[in-house]
Short mmCIF file of C-alpha atoms in Angstrom, two decimals:
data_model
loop_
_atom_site.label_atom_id
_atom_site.label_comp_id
_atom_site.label_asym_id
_atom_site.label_seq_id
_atom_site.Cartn_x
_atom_site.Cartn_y
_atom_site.Cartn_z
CA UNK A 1 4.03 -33.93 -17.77
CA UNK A 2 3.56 -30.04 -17.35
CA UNK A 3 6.53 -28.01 -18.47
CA UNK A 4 8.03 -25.71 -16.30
CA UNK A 5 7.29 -22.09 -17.07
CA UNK A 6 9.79 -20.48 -18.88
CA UNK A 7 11.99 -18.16 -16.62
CA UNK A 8 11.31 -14.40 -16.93
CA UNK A 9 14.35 -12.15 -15.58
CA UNK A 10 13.37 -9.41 -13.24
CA UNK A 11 13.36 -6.08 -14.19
CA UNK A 12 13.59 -3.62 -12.11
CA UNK A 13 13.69 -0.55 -14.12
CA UNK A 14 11.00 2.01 -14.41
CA UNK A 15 9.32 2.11 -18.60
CA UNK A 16 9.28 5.43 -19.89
CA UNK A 17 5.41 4.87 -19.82
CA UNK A 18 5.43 4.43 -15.94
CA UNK A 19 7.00 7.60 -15.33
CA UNK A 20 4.22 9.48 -17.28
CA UNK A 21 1.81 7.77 -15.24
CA UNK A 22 3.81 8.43 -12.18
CA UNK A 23 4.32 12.18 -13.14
CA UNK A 24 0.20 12.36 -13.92
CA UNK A 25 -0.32 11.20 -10.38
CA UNK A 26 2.01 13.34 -9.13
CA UNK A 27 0.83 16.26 -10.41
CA UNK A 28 -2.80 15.59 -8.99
CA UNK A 29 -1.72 14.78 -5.46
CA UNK A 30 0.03 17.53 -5.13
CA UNK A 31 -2.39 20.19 -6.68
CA UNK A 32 -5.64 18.39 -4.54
CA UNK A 33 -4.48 16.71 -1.96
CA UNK A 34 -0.83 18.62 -0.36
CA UNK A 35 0.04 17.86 3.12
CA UNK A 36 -1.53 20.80 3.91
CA UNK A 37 -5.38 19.75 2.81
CA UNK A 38 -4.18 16.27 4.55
CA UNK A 39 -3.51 17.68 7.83
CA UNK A 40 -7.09 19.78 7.91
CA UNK A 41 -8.99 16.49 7.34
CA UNK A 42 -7.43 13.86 8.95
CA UNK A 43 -9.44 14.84 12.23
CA UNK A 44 -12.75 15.39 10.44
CA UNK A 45 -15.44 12.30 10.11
CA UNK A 46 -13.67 11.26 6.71
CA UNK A 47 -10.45 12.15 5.82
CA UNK A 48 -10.69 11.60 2.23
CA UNK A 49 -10.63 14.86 -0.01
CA UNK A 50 -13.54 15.43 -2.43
CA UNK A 51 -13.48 14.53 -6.12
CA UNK A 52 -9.95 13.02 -5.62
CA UNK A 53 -11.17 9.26 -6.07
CA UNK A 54 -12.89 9.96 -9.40
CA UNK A 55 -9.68 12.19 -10.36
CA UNK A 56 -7.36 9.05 -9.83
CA UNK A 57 -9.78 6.37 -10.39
CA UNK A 58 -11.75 7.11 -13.06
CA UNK A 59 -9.88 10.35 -15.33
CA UNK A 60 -6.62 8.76 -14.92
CA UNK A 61 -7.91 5.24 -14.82
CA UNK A 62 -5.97 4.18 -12.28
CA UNK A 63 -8.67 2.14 -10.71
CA UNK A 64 -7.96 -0.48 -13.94
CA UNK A 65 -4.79 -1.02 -14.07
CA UNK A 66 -4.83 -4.58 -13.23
CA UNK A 67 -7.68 -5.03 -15.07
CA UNK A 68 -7.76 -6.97 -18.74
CA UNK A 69 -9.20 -4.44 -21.46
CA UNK A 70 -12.04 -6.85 -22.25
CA UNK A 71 -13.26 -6.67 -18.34
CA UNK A 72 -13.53 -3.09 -18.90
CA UNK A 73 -10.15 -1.60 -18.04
CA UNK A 74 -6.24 -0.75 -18.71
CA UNK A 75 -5.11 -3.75 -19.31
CA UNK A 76 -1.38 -2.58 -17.44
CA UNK A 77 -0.24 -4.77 -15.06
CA UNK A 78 1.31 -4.93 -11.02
CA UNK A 79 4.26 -2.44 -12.44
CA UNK A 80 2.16 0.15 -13.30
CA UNK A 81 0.13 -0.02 -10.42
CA UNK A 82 3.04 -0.06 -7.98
CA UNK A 83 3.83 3.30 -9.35
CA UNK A 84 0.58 5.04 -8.15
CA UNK A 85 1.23 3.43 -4.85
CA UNK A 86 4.77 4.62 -4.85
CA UNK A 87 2.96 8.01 -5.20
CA UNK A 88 0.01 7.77 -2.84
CA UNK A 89 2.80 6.46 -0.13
CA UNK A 90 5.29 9.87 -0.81
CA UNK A 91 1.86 12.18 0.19
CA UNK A 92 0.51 9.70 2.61
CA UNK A 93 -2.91 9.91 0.85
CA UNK A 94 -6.23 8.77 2.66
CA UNK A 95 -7.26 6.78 -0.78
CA UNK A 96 -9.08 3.02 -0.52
CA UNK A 97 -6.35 2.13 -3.84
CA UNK A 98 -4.71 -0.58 -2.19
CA UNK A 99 -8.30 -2.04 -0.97
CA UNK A 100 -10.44 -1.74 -3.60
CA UNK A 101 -8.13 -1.34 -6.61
CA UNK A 102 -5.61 -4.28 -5.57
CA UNK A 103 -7.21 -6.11 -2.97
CA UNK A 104 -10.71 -6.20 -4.03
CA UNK A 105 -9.87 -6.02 -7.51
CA UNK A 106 -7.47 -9.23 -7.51
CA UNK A 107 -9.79 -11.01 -5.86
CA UNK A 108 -12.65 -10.60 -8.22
CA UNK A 109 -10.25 -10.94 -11.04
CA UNK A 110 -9.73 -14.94 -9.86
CA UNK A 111 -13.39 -15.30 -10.24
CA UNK A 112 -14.02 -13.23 -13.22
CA UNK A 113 -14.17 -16.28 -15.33
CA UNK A 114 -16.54 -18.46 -13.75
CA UNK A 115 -19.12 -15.53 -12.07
CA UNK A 116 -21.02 -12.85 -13.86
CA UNK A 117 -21.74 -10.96 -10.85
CA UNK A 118 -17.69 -11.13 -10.06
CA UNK A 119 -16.94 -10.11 -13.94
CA UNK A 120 -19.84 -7.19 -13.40
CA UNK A 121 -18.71 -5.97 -10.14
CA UNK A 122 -15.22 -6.16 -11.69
CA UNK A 123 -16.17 -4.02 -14.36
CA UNK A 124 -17.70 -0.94 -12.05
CA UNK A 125 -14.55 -1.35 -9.79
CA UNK A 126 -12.55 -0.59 -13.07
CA UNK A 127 -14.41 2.22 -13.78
CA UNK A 128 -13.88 3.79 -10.63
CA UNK A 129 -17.60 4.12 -10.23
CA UNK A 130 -17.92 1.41 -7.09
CA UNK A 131 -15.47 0.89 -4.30
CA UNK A 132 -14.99 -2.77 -3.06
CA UNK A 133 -12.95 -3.69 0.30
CA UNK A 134 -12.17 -7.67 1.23
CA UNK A 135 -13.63 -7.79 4.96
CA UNK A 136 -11.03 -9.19 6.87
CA UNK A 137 -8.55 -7.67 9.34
CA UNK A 138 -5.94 -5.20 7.86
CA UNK A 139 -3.09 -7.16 9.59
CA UNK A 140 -4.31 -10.59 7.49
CA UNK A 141 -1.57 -12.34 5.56
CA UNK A 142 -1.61 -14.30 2.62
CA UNK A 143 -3.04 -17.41 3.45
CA UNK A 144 -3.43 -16.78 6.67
CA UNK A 145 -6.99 -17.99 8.61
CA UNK A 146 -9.24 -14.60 9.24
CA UNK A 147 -12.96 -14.70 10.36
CA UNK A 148 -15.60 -16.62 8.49
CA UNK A 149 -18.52 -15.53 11.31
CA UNK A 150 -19.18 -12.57 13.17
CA UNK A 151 -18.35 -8.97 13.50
CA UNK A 152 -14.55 -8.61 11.52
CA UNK A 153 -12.64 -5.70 13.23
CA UNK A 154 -10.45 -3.96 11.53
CA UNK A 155 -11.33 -3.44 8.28
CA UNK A 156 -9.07 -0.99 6.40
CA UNK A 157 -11.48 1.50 4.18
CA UNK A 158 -14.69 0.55 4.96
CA UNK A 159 -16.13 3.66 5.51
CA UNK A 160 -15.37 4.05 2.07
CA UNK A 161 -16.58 1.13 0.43
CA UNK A 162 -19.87 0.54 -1.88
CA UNK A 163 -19.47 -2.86 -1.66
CA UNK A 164 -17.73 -5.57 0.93
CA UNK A 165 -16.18 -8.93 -0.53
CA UNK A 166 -17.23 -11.16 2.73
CA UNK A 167 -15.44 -14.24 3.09
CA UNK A 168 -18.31 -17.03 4.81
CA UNK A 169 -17.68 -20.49 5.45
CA UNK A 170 -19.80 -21.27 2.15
CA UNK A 171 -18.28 -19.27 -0.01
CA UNK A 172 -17.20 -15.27 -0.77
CA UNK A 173 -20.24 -12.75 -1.14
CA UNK A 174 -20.56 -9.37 -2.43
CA UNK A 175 -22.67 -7.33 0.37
CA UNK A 176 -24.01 -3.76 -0.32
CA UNK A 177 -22.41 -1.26 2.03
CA UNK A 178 -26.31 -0.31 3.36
CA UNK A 179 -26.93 -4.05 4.16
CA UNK A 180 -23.67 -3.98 6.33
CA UNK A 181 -23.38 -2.72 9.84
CA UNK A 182 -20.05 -0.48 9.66
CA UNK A 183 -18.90 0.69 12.86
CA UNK A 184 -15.69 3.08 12.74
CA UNK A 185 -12.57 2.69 15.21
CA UNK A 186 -10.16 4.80 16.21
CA UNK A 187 -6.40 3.83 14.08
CA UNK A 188 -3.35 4.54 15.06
CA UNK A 189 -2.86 6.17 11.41
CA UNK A 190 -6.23 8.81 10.20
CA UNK A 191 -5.00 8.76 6.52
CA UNK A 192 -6.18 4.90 6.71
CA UNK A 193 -9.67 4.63 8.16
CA UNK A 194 -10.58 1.72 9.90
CA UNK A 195 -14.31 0.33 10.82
CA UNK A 196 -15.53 -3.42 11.98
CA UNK A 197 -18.21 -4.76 9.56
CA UNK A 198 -20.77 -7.00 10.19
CA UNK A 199 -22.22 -8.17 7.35
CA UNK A 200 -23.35 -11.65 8.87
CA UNK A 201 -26.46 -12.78 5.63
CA UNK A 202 -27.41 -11.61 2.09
CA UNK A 203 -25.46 -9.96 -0.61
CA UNK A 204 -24.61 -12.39 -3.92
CA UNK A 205 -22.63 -15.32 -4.01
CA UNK A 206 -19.96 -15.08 -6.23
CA UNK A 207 -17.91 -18.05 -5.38
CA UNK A 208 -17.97 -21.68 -3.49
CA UNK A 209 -15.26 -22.19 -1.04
CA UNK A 210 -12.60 -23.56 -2.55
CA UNK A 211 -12.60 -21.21 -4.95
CA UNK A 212 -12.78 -18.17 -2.29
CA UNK A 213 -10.50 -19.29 -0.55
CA UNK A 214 -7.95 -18.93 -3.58
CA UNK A 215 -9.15 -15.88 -4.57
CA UNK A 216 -8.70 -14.08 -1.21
CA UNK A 217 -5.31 -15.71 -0.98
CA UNK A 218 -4.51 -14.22 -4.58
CA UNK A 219 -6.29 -10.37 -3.70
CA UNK A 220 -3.88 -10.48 -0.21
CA UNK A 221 -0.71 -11.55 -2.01
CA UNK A 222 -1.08 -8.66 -4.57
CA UNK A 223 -1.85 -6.57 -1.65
CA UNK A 224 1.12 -7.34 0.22
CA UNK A 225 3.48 -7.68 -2.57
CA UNK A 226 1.92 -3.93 -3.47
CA UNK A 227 2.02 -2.26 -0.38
CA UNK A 228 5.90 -2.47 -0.39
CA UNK A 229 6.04 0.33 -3.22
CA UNK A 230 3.19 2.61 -1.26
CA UNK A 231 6.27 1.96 1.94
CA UNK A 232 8.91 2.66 -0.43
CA UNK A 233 7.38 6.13 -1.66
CA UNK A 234 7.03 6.83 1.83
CA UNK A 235 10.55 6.16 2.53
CA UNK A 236 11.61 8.23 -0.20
CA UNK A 237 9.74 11.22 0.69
CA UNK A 238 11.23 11.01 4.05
CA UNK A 239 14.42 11.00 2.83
CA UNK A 240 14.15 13.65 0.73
CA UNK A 241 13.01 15.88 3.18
CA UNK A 242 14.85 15.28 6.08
CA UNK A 243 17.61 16.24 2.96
CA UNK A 244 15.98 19.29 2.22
CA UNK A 245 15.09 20.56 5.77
CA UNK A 246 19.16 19.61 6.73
CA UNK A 247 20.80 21.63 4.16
CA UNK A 248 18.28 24.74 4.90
CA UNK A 249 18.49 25.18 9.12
CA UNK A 250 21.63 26.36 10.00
CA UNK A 251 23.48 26.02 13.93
CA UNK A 252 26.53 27.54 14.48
CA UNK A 253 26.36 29.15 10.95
CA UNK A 254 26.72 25.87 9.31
CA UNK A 255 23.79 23.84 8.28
CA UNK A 256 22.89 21.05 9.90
CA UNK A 257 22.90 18.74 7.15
CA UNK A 258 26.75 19.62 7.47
CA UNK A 259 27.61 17.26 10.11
CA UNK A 260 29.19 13.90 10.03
CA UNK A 261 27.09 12.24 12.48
CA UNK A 262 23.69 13.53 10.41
CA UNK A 263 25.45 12.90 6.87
CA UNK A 264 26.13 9.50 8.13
CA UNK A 265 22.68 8.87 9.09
CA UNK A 266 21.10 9.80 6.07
CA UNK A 267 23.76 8.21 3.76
CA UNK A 268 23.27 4.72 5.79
CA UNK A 269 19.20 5.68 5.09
CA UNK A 270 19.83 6.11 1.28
CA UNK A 271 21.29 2.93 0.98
CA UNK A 272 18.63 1.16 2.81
CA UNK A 273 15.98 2.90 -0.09
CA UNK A 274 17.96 1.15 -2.77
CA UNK A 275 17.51 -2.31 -1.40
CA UNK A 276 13.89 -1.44 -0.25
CA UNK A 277 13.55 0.11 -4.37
CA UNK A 278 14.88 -3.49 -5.36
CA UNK A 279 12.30 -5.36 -3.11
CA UNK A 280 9.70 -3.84 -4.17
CA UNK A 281 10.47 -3.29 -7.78
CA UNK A 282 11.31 -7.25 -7.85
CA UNK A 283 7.50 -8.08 -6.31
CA UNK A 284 5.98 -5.92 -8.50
CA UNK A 285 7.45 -7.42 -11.71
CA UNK A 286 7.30 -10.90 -10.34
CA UNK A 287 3.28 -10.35 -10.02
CA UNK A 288 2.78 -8.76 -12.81
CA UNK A 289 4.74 -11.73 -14.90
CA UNK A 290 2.82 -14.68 -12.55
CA UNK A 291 6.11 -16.01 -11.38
CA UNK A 292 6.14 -18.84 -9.65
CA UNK A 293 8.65 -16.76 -7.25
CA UNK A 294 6.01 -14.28 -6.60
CA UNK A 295 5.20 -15.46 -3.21
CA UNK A 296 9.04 -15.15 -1.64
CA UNK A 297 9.48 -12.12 -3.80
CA UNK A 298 6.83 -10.35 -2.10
CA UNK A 299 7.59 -11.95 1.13
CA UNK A 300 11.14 -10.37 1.37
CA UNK A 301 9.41 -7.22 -0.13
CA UNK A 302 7.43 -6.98 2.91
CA UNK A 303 9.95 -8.21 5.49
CA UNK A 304 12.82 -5.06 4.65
CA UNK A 305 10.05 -2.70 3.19
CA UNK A 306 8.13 -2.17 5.70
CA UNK A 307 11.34 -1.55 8.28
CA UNK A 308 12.62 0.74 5.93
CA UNK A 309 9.89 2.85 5.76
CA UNK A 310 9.58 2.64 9.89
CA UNK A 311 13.37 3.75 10.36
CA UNK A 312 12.83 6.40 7.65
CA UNK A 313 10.12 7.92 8.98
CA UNK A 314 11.76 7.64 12.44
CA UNK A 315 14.64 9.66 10.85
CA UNK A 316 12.61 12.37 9.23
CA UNK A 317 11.24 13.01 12.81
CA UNK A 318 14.01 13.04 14.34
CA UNK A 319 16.49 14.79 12.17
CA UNK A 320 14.03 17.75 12.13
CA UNK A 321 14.74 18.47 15.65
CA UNK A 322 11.68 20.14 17.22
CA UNK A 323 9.43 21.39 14.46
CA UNK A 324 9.24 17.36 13.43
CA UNK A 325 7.71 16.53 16.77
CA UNK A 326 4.57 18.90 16.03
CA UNK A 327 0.96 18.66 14.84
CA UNK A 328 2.01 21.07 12.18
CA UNK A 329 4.94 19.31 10.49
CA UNK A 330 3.38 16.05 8.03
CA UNK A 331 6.56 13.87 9.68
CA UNK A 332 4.50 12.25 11.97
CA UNK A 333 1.47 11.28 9.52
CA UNK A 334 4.48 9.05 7.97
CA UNK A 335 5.80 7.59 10.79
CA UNK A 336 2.01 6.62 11.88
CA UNK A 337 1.61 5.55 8.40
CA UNK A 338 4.79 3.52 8.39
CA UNK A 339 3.91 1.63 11.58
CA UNK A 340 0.46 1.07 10.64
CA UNK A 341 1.71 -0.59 7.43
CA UNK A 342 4.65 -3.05 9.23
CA UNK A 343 1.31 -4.84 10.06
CA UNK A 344 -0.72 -4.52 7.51
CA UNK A 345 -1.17 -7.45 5.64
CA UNK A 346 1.02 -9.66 7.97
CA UNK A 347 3.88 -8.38 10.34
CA UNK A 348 7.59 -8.63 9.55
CA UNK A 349 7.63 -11.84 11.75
CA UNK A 350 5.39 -13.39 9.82
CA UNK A 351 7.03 -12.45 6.76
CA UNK A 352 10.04 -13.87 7.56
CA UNK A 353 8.54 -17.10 8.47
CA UNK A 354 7.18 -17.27 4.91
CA UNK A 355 10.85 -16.94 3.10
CA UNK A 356 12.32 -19.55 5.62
CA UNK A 357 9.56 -21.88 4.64
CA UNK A 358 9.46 -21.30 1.10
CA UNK A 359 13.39 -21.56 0.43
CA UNK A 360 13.52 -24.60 3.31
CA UNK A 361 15.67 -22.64 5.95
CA UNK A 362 15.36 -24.90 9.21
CA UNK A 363 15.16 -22.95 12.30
CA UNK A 364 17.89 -22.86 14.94
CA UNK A 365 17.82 -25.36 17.00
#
């Protein structure tokens, strides 16, 4: 008889390690890649700013976080890498991270073992030499069904990628980006590009499928469990400029940030982040320790995260009156963001169907 795992209490605190990385990442994004540089790019054929992949990726080594030592990379875990996410989500970055270096990499990472090719291609996804994105939908949940034939429409990052991870109905392949057909499509959010692939023969079979099948399942839980802190840094940057722009614009010689109703509003907001920081803080460390709670943990993650960061970015528009309804102003590159991301990787609804089934909640009758 198997025992049970021994039971791991969350934590939910940041290591003093994790706040160098996030102040290292920080520092970048802010000197390469300000809202500024964002907004001049997002309308040009990529909106990805030069260098700054191989600056994250491969100087910082944030590319291999999840990835052992011996595979050729950090050898940090889900924590660490929810940090850079929490940072990419504060400046709304146009980065393939949560594709390639979650997504893709988790996927490989269940195959590593049994595949050379998937150990290889691990290894140069590490490195932040290659970039890998899973072709399937960006609103595909953990174990949810997704195309095994065809053209696959919206694929998050592919104009980025080196490499697709193509789910068949024989098995998961890895297909070079020039023997793919990669047709771009117009998202609702420009910081996350979006293309349908067809990529329908070739490439190298990494994986029969059964053992696909789990390995996608593993690459989109990480992914969704993940994407909660990239919705929480969002949240928080909202927050704490909606703050900042309150207390500095004045009406009726008082500023704005002055008044009950507003102070109400953002104080109701605040306490919404520190259930959302919980969430998200609780999936990362659940994933990073292979809990057998992982799944609900990143389920519940996903079902308040990703309203949070909608109602937050909803509030930084608002709350900056005119100037947050403009071109100009980065509030609205969050709020697209933010509603982009309540279905990426399954909805809310969907969500919330996962933690009724996986506690046993019955549904009303």
């Amino acid at each position: 008889m198997t025992e049970p795992l021994p039971e791991h209490p969350l934590d939910l605190l940041y290591s003093e390690t994790e706040e160098d990385l996030r102040a290292a990442v920080r520092a970048l994004l802010t000197d390469r890649a300000g809202h500024q540089v964002l907004l001049d790019r997002i309308e040009t054929e990529s909106p990805y700013a030069p260098g700054l992949w191989k600056s994250l990726a491969a100087d910082i080594g944030a590319a291999g976080l999840l990835v052992p030592e011996k595979l050729g990379g950090q050898g940090a875990s889900h924590r660490e890498t929810a940090v850079v996410l929490e940072e990419l989500g504060r400046a709304v970055t146009p980065l393939p991270y949560l594709s390639s270096a979650v997504v893709a990499t988790e996927t490989l990472l269940d195959l590593a073992d049994g595949s050379e090719a998937a150990a290889g291609l691990l290894a140069e996804l590490a490195g932040g030499r290659t970039v890998a994105v899973l072709a399937v939908p960006l609103s595909t949940a953990p174990g949810a069904e997704f195309p095994l034939t065809g053209p696959v429409p919206a694929v998050a990052d592919a104009p980025a990628a080196d490499v697709f991870l193509v789910p068949r109905a024989d098995g998961l392949y890895a297909v070079p980006a020039a023997e793919a057909t990669v047709e771009p499509q117009t998202p609702l959010d420009l910081t996350r590009p979006l293309a349908r692939v067809t990529a329908a023969g070739g490439g190298t079979r990494l994986a029969g499928p059964d053992a696909a099948r789990t390995a996608v399942r593993r690459g989109l839980l990480s992914g969704a469990g993940l994407l909660a802190s990239e919705q929480l840094g969002l949240a928080e940057w909202c927050l704490e400029e909606t703050v900042r722009y309150t207390r500095e614009r004045h009406q009726f010689n008082r500023p704005v940030g002055s008044f009950q109703a507003l102070k109400h509003r953002m104080a109701q907001l605040w306490l919404d982040l520190v259930g959302a920081r919980a969430a998200a803080r609780a999936a990362a460390d659940a994933l990073a320790t292979g809990s057998p709670d992982a799944p609900l943990l990143v389920a519940v993650a996903q079902a308040y995260c990703s309203k949070t960061a909608v109602r937050a970015a909803e509030e930084c528009v608002q709350l900056h009156g005119g100037i947050g309804m403009t071109w100009e102003h980065p509030a609205h590159l969050a709020l697209k963001r933010a509603k982009s991301d309540q279905i990426a990787l399954g909805a809310t609804g969907r969500h919330q169907d996962a933690i009724a089934a996986l506690v046993g909640l019955e549904p009303p009758l």
